[in-house]
Short mmCIF file of C-alpha atoms in Angstrom, two decimals:
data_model
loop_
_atom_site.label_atom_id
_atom_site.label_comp_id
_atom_site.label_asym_id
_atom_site.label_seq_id
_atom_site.Cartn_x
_atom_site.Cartn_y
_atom_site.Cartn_z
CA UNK A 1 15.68 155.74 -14.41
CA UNK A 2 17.03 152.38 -15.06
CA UNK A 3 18.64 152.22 -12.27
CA UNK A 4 15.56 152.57 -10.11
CA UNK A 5 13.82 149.79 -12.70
CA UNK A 6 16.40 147.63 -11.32
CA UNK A 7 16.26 148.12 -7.83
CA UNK A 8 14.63 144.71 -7.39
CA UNK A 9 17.29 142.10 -5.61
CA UNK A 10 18.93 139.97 -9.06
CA UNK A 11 18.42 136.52 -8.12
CA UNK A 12 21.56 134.13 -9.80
CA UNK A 13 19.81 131.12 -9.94
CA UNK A 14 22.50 128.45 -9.11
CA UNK A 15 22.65 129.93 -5.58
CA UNK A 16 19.28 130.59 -3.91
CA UNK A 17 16.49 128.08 -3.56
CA UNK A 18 14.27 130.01 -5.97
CA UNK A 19 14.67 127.67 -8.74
CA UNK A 20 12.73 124.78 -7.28
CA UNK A 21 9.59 126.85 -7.14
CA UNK A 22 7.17 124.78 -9.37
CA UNK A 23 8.15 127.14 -13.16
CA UNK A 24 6.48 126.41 -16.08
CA UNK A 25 9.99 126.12 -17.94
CA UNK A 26 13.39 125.10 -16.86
CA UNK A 27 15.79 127.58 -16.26
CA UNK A 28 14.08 131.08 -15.33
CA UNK A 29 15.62 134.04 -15.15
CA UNK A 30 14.58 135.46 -11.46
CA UNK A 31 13.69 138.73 -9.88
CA UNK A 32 12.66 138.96 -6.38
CA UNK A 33 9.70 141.51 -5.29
CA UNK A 34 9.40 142.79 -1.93
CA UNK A 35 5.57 144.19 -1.83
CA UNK A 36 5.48 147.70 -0.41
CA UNK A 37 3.01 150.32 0.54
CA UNK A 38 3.71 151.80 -2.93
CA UNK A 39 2.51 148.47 -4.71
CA UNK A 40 -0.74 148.47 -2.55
CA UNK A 41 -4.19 150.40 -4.23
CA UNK A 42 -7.88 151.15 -2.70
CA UNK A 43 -8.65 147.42 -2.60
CA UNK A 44 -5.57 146.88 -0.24
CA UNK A 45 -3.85 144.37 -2.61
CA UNK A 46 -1.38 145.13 -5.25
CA UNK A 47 -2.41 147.05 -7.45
CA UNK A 48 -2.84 145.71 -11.97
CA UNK A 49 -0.35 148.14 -12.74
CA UNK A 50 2.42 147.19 -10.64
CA UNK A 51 2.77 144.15 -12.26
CA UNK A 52 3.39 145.69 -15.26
CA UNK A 53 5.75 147.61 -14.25
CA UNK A 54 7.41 144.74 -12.46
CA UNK A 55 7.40 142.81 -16.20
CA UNK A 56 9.21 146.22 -17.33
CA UNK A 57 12.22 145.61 -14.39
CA UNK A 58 12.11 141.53 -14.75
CA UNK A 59 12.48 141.63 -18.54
CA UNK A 60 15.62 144.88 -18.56
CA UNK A 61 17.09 143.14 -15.88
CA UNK A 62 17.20 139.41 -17.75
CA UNK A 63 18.04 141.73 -21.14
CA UNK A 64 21.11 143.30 -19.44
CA UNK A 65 22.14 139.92 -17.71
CA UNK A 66 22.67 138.62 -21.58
CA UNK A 67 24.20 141.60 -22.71
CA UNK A 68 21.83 143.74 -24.32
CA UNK A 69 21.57 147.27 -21.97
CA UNK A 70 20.38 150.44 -23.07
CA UNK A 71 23.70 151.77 -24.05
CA UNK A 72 24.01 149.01 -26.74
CA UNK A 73 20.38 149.81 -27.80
CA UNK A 74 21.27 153.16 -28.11
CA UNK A 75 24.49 152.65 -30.50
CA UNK A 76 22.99 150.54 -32.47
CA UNK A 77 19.64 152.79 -33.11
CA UNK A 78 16.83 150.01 -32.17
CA UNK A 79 14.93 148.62 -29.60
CA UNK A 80 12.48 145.80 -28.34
CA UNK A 81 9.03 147.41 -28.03
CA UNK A 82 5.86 145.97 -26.28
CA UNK A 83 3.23 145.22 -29.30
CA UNK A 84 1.05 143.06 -27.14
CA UNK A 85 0.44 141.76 -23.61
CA UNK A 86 -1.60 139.33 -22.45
CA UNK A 87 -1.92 139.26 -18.87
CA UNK A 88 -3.31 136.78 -16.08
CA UNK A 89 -4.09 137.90 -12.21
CA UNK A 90 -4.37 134.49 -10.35
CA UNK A 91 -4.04 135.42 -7.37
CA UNK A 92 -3.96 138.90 -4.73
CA UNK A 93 -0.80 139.56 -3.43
CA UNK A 94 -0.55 141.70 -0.34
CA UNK A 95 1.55 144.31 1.64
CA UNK A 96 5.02 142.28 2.83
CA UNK A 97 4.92 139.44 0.33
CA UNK A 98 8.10 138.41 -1.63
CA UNK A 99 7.38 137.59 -5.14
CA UNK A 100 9.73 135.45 -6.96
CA UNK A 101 9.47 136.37 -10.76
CA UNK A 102 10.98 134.97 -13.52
CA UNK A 103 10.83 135.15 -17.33
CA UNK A 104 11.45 133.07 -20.27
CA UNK A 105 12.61 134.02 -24.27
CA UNK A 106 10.42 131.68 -25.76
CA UNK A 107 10.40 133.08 -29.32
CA UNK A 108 12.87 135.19 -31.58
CA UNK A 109 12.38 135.21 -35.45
CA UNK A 110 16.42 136.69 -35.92
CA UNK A 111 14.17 139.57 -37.64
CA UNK A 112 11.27 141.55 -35.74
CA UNK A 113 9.98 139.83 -33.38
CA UNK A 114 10.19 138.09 -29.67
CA UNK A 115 7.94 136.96 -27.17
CA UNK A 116 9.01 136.61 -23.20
CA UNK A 117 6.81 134.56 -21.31
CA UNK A 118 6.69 135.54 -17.24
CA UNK A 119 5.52 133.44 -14.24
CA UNK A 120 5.36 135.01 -10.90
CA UNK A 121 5.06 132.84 -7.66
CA UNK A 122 4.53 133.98 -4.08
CA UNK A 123 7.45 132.88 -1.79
CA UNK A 124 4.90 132.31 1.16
CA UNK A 125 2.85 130.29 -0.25
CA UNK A 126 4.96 129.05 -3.19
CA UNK A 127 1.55 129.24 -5.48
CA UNK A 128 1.89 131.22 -9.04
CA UNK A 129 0.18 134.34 -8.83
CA UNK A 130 0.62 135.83 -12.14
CA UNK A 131 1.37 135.00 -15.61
CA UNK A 132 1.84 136.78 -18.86
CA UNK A 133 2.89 136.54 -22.26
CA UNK A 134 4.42 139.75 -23.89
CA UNK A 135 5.39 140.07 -27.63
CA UNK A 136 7.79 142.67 -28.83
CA UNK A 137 8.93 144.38 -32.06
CA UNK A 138 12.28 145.30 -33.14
CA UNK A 139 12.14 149.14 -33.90
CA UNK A 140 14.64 151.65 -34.99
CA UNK A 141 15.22 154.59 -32.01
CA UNK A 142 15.42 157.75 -34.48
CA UNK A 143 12.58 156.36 -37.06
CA UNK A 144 10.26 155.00 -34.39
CA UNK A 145 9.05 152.45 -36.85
CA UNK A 146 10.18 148.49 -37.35
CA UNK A 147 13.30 147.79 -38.51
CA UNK A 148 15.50 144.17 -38.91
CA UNK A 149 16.92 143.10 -35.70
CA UNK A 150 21.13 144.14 -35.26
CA UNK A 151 23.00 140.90 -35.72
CA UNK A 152 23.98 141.07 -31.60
CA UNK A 153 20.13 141.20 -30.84
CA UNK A 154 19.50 138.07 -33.68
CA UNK A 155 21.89 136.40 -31.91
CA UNK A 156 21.88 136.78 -28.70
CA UNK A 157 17.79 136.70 -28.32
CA UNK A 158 17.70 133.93 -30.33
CA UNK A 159 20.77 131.98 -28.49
CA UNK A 160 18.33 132.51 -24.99
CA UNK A 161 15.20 131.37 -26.24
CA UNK A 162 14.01 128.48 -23.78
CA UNK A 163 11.93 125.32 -25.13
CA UNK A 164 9.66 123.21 -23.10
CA UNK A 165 12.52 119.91 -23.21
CA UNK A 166 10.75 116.64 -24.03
CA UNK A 167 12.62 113.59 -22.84
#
């Protein structure tokens, strides 16, 4: 199953031309999104859900990039669960559009909480289309209920949250 979450193309952001899209913070982590028929609903556009599910791929596939996979959630009995999302459709995207999305740490407390903060922008026409805030909640696997953050989550969340630099 994660596999197929991470079927998207991994965009490395020091070689592609994805980074001087207009992001609302320096430094995204990027995931590109070819729209298919399976993206597409009744209205012909993509469909609410599929961006959700795209936040699911965008946010495992930054996680793993830093380190934290599955495996290590596993062993170490927690896990970063969705408590909230707030979500903002800006635009339709259609059948054949590449979507470059990225995502952001832009809170960790070192104890329960983190917050990722996504901004996806239409190749074509290089205009965001989406944004959305998502807060989590450390949680132990076995319990199912909150727990403190593993020192490797603490630190490396916390090491990867990006600021809005002020010069």
């Amino acid at each position: 199953m994660l596999v197929d979450m991470l079927e998207s193309q991994l965009v490395c952001d020091e070689i592609n031309q994805w980074h001087i899209l207009n992001w609302s913070l320096p430094k995204p982590f990027i995931v590109l999104w070819q729209i298919t028929d399976a993206h597409i609903d009744h209205y012909n556009h993509v469909n609410n859900a599929a961006y959700v599910t795209q936040i699911e791929k965008v946010a495992w596939g930054h996680s793993n990039s830093i380190g934290l996979t599955i495996k290590e959630y596993k062993a170490l009995d927690r896990a970063m669960v969705i408590r909230h999302h707030d979500l903002n459709y800006i635009h339709a995207c259609y059948l054949d559009e590449q979507i470059a999305c990225a995502t952001w740490i832009v809170f960790c407390d070192k104890k329960l909480r983190l917050r990722r903060q996504f901004q996806f922008i239409s190749t074509r026409t290089r205009k965001t289309v989406f944004t959305a805030t998502t807060d989590f909640v450390c949680i132990s696997l076995s319990l199912g209920s909150p727990k403190l953050m593993p020192p490797s989550f603490s630190e490396t969340y916390s090491n990867n949250v990006t600021t809005l630099s002020v010069s």
